[in-house]
Every structure is written in structure tokens, then in C-alpha cells.
Coordinates of C-alpha atoms in Angstrom, one line a residue:
X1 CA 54.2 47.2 -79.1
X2 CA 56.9 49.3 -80.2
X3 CA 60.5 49.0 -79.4
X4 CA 59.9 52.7 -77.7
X5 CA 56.3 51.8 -76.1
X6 CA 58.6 48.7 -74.9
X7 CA 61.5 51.0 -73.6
X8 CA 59.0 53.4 -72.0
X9 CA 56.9 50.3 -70.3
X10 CA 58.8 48.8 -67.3
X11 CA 56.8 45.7 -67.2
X12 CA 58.0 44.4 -70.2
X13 CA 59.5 41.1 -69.5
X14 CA 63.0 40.2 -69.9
X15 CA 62.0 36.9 -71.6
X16 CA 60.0 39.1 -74.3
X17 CA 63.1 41.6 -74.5
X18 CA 66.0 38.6 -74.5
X19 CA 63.7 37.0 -77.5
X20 CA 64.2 39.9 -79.8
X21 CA 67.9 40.5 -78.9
X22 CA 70.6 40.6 -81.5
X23 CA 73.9 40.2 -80.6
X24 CA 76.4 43.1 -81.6
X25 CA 79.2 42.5 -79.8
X26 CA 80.8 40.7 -77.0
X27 CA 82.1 43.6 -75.1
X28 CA 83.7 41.3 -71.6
X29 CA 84.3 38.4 -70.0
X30 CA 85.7 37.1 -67.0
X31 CA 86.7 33.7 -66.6
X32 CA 86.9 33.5 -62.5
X33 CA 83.5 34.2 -61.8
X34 CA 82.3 33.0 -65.2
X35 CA 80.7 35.5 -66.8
X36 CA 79.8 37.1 -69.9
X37 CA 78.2 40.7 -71.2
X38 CA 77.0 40.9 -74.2
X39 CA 76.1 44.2 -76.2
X40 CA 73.2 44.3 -78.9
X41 CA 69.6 45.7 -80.0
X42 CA 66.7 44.6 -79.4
X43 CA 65.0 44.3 -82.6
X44 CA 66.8 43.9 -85.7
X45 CA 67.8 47.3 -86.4
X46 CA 71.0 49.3 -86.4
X47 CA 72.7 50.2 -82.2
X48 CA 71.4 53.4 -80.5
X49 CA 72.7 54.2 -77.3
X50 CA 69.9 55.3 -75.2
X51 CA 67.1 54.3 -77.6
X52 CA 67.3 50.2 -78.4
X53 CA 70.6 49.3 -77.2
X54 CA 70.8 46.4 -74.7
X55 CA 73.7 45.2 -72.5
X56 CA 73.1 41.2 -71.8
X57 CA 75.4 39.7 -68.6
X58 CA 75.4 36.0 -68.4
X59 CA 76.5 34.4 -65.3
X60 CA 77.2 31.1 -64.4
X61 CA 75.7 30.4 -60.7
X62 CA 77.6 28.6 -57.4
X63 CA 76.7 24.8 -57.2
X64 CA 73.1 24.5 -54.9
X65 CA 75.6 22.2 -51.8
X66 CA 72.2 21.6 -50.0
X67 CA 70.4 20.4 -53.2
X68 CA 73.3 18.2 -54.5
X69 CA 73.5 16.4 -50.9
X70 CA 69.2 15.8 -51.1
X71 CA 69.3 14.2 -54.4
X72 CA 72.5 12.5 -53.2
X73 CA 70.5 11.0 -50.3
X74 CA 69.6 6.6 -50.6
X75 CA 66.5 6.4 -52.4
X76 CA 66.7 9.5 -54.3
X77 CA 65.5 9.6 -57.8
X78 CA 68.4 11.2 -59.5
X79 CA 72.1 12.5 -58.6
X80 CA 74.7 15.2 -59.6
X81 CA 77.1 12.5 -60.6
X82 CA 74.5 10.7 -62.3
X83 CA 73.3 13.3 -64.6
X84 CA 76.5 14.3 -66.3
X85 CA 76.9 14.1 -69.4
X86 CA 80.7 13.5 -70.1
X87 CA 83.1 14.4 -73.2
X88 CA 86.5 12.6 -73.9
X89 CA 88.2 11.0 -70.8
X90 CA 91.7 11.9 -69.6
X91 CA 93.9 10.1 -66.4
X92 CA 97.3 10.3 -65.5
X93 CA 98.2 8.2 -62.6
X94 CA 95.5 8.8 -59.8
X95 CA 93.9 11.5 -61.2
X96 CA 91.3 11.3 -63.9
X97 CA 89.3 14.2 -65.6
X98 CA 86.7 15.0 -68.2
X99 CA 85.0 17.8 -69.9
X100 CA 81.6 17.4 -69.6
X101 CA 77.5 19.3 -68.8
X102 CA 75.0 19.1 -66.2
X103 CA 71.5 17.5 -68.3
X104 CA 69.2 18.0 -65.6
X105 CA 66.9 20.7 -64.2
X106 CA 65.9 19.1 -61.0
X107 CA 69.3 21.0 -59.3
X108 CA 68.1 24.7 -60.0
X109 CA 69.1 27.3 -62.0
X110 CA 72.5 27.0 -63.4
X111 CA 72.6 30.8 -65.1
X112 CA 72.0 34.1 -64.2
X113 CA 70.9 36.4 -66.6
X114 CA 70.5 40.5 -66.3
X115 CA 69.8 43.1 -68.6
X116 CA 70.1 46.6 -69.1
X117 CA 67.6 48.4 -71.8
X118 CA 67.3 51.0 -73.0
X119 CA 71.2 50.9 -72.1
X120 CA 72.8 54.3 -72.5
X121 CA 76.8 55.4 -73.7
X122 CA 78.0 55.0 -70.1
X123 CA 75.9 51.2 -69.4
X124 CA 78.1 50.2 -72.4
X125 CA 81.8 51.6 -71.6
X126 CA 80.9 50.0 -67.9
X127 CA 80.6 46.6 -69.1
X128 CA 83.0 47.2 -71.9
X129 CA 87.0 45.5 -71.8
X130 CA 88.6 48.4 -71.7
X131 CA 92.4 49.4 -70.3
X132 CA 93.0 51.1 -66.8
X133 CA 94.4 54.0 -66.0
X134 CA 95.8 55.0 -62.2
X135 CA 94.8 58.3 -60.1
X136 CA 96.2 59.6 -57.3
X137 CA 93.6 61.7 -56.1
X138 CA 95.0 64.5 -53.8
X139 CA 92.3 67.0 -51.6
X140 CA 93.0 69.4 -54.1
X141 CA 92.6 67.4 -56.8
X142 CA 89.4 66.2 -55.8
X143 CA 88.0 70.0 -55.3
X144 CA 89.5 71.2 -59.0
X145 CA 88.5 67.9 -61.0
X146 CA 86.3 64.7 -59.2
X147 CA 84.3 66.6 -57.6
X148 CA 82.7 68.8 -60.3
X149 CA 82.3 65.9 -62.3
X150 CA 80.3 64.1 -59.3
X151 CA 78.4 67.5 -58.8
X152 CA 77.2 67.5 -62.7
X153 CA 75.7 63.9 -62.8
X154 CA 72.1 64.4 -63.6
X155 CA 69.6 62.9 -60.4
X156 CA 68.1 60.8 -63.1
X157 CA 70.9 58.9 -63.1
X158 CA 70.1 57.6 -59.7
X159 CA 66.7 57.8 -60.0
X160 CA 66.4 53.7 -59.1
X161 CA 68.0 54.3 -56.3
X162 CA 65.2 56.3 -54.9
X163 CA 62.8 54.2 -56.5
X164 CA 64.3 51.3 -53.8
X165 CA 64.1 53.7 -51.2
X166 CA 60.9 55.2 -51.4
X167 CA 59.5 51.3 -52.3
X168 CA 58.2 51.5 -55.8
X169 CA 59.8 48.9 -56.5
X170 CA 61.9 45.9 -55.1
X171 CA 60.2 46.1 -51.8
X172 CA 59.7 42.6 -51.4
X173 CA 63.7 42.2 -52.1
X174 CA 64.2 44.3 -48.6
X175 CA 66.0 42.5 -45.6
X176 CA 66.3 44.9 -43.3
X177 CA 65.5 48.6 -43.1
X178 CA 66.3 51.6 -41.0
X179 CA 63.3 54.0 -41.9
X180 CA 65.6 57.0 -39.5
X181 CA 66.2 59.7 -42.2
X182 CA 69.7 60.4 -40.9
X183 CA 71.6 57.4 -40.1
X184 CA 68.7 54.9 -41.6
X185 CA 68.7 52.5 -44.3
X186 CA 67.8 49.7 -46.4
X187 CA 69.5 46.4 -46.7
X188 CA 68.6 44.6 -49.9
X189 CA 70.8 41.3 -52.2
X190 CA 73.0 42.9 -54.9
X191 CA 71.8 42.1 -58.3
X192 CA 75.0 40.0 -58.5
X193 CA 74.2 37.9 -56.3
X194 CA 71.6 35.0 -56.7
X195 CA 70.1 35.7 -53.1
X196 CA 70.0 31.7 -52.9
X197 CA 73.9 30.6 -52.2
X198 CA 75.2 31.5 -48.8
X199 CA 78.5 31.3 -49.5
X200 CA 78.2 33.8 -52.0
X201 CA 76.4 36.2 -50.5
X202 CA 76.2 39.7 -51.5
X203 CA 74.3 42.5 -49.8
X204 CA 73.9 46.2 -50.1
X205 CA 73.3 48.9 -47.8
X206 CA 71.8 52.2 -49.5
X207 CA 71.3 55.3 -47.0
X208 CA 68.3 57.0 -46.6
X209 CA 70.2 60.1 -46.4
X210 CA 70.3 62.5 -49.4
X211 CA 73.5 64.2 -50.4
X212 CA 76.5 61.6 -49.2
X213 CA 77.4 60.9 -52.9
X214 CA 80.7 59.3 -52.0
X215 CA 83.5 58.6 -49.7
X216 CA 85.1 61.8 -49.7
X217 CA 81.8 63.2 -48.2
X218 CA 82.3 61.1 -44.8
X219 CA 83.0 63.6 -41.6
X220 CA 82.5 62.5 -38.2
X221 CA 78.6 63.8 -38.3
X222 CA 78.4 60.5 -39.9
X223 CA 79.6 57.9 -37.6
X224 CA 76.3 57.0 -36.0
X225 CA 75.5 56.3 -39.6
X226 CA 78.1 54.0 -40.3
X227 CA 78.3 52.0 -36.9
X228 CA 74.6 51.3 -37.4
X229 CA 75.3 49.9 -41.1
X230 CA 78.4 47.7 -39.6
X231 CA 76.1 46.9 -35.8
X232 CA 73.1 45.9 -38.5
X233 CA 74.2 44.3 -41.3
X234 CA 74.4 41.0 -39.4
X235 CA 70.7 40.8 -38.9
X236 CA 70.1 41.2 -42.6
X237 CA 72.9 38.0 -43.3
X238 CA 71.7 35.7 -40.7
X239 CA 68.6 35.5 -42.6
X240 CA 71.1 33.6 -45.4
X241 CA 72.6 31.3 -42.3
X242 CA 75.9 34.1 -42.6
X243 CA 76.8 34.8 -38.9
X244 CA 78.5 37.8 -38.2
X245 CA 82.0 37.1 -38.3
X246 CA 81.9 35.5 -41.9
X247 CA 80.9 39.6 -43.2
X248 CA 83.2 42.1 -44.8
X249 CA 81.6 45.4 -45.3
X250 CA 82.9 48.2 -47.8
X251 CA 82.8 50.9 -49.6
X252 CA 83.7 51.9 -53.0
X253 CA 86.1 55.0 -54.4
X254 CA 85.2 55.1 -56.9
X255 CA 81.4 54.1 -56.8
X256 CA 79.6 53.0 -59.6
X257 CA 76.7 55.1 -58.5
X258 CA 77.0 58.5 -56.0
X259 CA 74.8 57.4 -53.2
X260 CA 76.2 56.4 -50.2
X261 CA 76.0 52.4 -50.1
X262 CA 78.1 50.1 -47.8
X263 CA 78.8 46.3 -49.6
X264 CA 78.3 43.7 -47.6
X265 CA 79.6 40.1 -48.5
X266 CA 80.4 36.9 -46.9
X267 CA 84.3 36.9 -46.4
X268 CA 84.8 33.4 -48.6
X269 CA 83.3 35.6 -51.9
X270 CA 86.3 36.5 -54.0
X271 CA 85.9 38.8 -56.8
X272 CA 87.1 42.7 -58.3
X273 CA 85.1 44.3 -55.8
X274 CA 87.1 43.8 -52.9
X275 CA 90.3 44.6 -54.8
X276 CA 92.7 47.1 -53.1
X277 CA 92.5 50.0 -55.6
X278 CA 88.6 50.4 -55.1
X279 CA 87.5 48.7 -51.4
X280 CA 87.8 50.6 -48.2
X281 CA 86.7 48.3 -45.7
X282 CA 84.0 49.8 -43.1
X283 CA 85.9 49.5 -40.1
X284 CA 89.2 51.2 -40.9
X285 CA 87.1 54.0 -42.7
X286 CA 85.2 54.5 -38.8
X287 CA 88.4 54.1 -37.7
X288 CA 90.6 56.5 -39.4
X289 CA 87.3 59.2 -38.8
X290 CA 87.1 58.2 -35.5
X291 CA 90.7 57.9 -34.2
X292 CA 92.8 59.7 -36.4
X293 CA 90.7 62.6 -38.1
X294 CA 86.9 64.1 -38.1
X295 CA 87.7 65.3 -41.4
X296 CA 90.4 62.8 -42.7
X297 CA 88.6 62.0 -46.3
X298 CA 88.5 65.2 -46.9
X299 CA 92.2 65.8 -46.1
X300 CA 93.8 62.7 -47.3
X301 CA 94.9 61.5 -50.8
X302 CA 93.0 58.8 -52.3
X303 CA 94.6 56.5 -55.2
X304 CA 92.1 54.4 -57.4
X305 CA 92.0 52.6 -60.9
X306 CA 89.7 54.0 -63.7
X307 CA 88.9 52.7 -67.3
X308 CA 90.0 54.4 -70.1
X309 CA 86.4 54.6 -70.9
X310 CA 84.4 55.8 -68.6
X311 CA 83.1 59.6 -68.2
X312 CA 85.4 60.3 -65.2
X313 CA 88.7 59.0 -67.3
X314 CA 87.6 61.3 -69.6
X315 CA 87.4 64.1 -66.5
X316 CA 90.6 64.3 -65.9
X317 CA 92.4 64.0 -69.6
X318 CA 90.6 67.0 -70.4
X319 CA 91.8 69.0 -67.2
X320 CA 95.3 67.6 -67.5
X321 CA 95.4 68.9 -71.0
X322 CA 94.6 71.9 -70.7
X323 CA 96.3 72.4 -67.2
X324 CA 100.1 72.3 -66.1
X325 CA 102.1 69.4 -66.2
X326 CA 103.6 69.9 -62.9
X327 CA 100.2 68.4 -61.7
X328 CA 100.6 64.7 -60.7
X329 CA 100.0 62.6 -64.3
X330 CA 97.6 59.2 -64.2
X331 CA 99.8 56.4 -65.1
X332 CA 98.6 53.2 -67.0
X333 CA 98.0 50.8 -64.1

């Protein structure tokens, strides 16, 4: 098969894709949660966006608790402590340390490993180190420059999205679903997330409804919506022993993708996601609709961090170029 017979086919397995990948460059990392993406080709053949590129994230997984404690158990076969491997030995005092690598299998998977393929321009500058630059996003601003951007994204671009929703594929990843066209939904792990490790839990909510591409969308038409994502999600994390008050539900501004989707993670999960400059949590976003505004996202100004990279960075240098500068300039964060 081809590289574009194997581009075109979606059942091409990642093992079969993975074999024939050649590394181009590292383009991230990030040491807290341990991971890794990776930009190359597959096939041996020069980088085309779009065509044969591929965009490789390695992730190292949360420990199995429940697995270490059963082979920990009297009369089991093997142990965590008992398979390491160690390096050189270091102690000062009472403490002791040593560099060293897990050599058995019989405590699950230890990686994660995703891929994008073909991956396009924007896959790449996604994954890509790159530096931040800060917004503030006024109602006017929003109308002149974000949103015309937002309205221009081509529906392919989402196109998995509805591929979720309508069930072509990942059905048998669903948790919970809301068939109700206008405050329905489907509840399904994050492809972050190992869908194994409670206390790293992370779920995602994608509407049913067409049209709410972001934030900025949300009136108070959309409430009933919005409680039912928050009054739900616990039914969808109990099946992964979370009880409802270990869940913080969000929503990002920017999104990575405009379709209305509400993150939903277990409170001990630390990570970017949840930082500040991108996370509105769920209840203060009802809240401010509900006890302060009907329209207030459409009134208030919104302040967020974009990379220098991506297509909506872009956006905005091109209209503050070639508008005034009396307009409020994006700083480097």
C-alpha cells in the first residue's frame, strides 16, 4: 500500500504507521507530565504537511496503585520493588536514592503513544515549542478580528467531532450520552487520558448542538445546556470510582477545536489545561450568565495566551498591522 492509499485508509494501524516513521524533529516536551512530541514522515522521504507528515506524542503513564498493591500481596509472584533495575546509588544521611527502570510487563502499560497522520501545518505549530503572546480580547475586538477568523475555519476541520457524535466511530469509548438535540450530549475519556487511572481522570463533554463554536457564543438560552453538562458529568466519573466532589469542569478560550465541549477532570490532575489564561470553570461561567448577565460573554473582555504560531496569532498581527495603533497591542506573556 501506498503512503497515500495508507493516508486515505483509516484502518491502518498505528503499529504499521509508527514502524515506518522517521524522526525529523523533536518539536516539545514537557517534563511535569512527561511527555514528548515528535515531528517526522512516514516513509523515508522528504516532510509534507498534509501529505506524509506525522506528529508522534509519547507519554509516560500514572503508576497502576491497585496493580502495584496485588503483586505486592504474600505469595505474589513478583513485585514493583523487586523488578527494578537500579543504576548508581546515592545516600546522604537518611535518605538514599537511585536512578533506575521498571524490567517487567506484568504492571501494565508504562507509555502512551498517539499519533497524528497525515498531520497538517496547524497539527504541527500545535505541538510545536513555540513563544506566547498575550490578548486582551475586548467585545469589539472579538467582532473585528476572533470572530471572523472562527467563522472562516473550514467544517472539515471538525469533521471527527461529528464523526463522535453521529457514532462512526468511538462509540464504544461513550460513557454517557444525552441524545436531546438542544441541551444533549456525549461524555467520552480525553485522548490524554489513559481511561485506566482514576486519579487522572480526564473527560470530555461535546454538545450535540450545532453552532456554539466557543465561549463567547454562551447566552442565557444555554443554561439548561450547561446545568445538565455540570448535574451529569458525575454519572459518567463514578464509572472510574470519581465521586462528584473530586470533578472540576471547564471550558476553554481559546479552544483547540470550535465546538462547544466542557472538560471534565478529577480535581488532584494538574496540568496546562486548567491554567488561568485559558480555563473558565463551569460554575462561575453559569454563574456570571445566570446572576450577573444573559449576555455577559458577549459584553465582557476576555484575556488569554496564544503561540506565536498558531493561525489565530497570525489573525491578529495582520489586523494590528494594518490597523491603528491606538488599538490595545498583544504583549509577550
Amino acid at each position: 500500500m501506498s503512503l497515500s492509499e495508507q493516508a486515505a485508509d483509516t484502518t491502518t494501524s498505528i503499529k504499521t504507521l509508527l514502524d515506518q516513521f522517521r524522526l525529523k524533529e523533536v518539536l516539545n516536551e514537557d517534563i511535569s507530565s512527561k511527555t514528548v512530541w515528535l515531528l517526522g514522515t512516514v516513509g523515508n522521504t522528504d516532510l509534507v504537511p498534509g501529505v506524509n507528515a506525522a506528529v508522534v506524542t509519547l507519554e509516560r503513564l500514572a503508576f497502576d496503585t491497585q496493580s502495584i498493591f496485588n503483586h505486592g500481596l504474600p505469595g505474589s509472584d513478583a513485585s514493583l520493588l523487586g523488578s527494578l533495575a537500579l543504576g548508581s546509588e546515592e545516600q546522604n544521611d537518611v535518605y538514599l536514592w537511585a536512578a533506575g527502570y521498571i524490567n517487567s510487563r506484568k504492571f501494565g502499560p508504562d507509555i502512551r503513544v498517539s499519533l497524528i497522520y497525515p498531520a497538517t501545518q496547524k497539527h504541527i505549530a500545535k505541538h510545536r515549542r513555540q513563544h506566547r503572546r498575550w490578548i486582551t480580547e475586548t467585545p469589539g475586538l472579538y467582532s473585528l478580528v476572533t470572530k471572523p477568523f472562527i467563522d472562516t475555519q473550514p467544517a472539515s476541520r471538525i469533521q471527527w467531532v461529528y464523526n463522535i457524535l453521529s457514532k462512526k466511530v468511538e462509540a464504544d469509548r461513550i460513557v454517557y450520552e444525552d441524545p436531546d438535540p438542544e441541551n444533549g450530549f456525549i461524555i467520552l475519556p480525553d485522548l490524554k487520558w489513559d481511561a485506566s487511572n482514576a486519579a487522572s481522570m480526564y473527560l470530555v463533554a461535546i454538545v450535540h448542538r450545532q453552532g456554539l463554536k466557543s465561549l463567547r457564543d454562551l447566552t442565557d438560552s444555554h443554561l439548561p445546556l450547561l446545568k445538565n453538562i455540570r448535574n451529569k458529568a458525575n454519572v459518567a466519573a463514578e464509572k472510574y470510582g470519581v465521586p462528584h466532589d473530586k470533578l472540576r469542569l471547564y471550558i476553554h478560550y481559546q479552544p483547540s477545536y470550535y465546538h462547544l465541549h466542557v472538560h471534565i477532570t478529577n480535581v488532584d490532575l494538574e496540568g496546562r489545561g486548567i491554567a488561568a489564561d485559558r480555563a473558565h470553570l463551569l460554575d462561575t461561567v453559569i454563574s456570571n450568565i445566570e446572576d450577573i448577565a444573559p449576555d455577559y460573554y458577549q459584553k465582557v473582555t476576555l484575556a488569554y495566551a496564544l503561540g506565536s504560531d498558531t493561525e489565530l496569532w497570525q489573525h491578529w498581527t495582520a489586523h494590528l498591522d494594518s490597523h491603528s495603533t491606538t488599538e490595545p497591542t498583544p504583549e509577550v506573556n
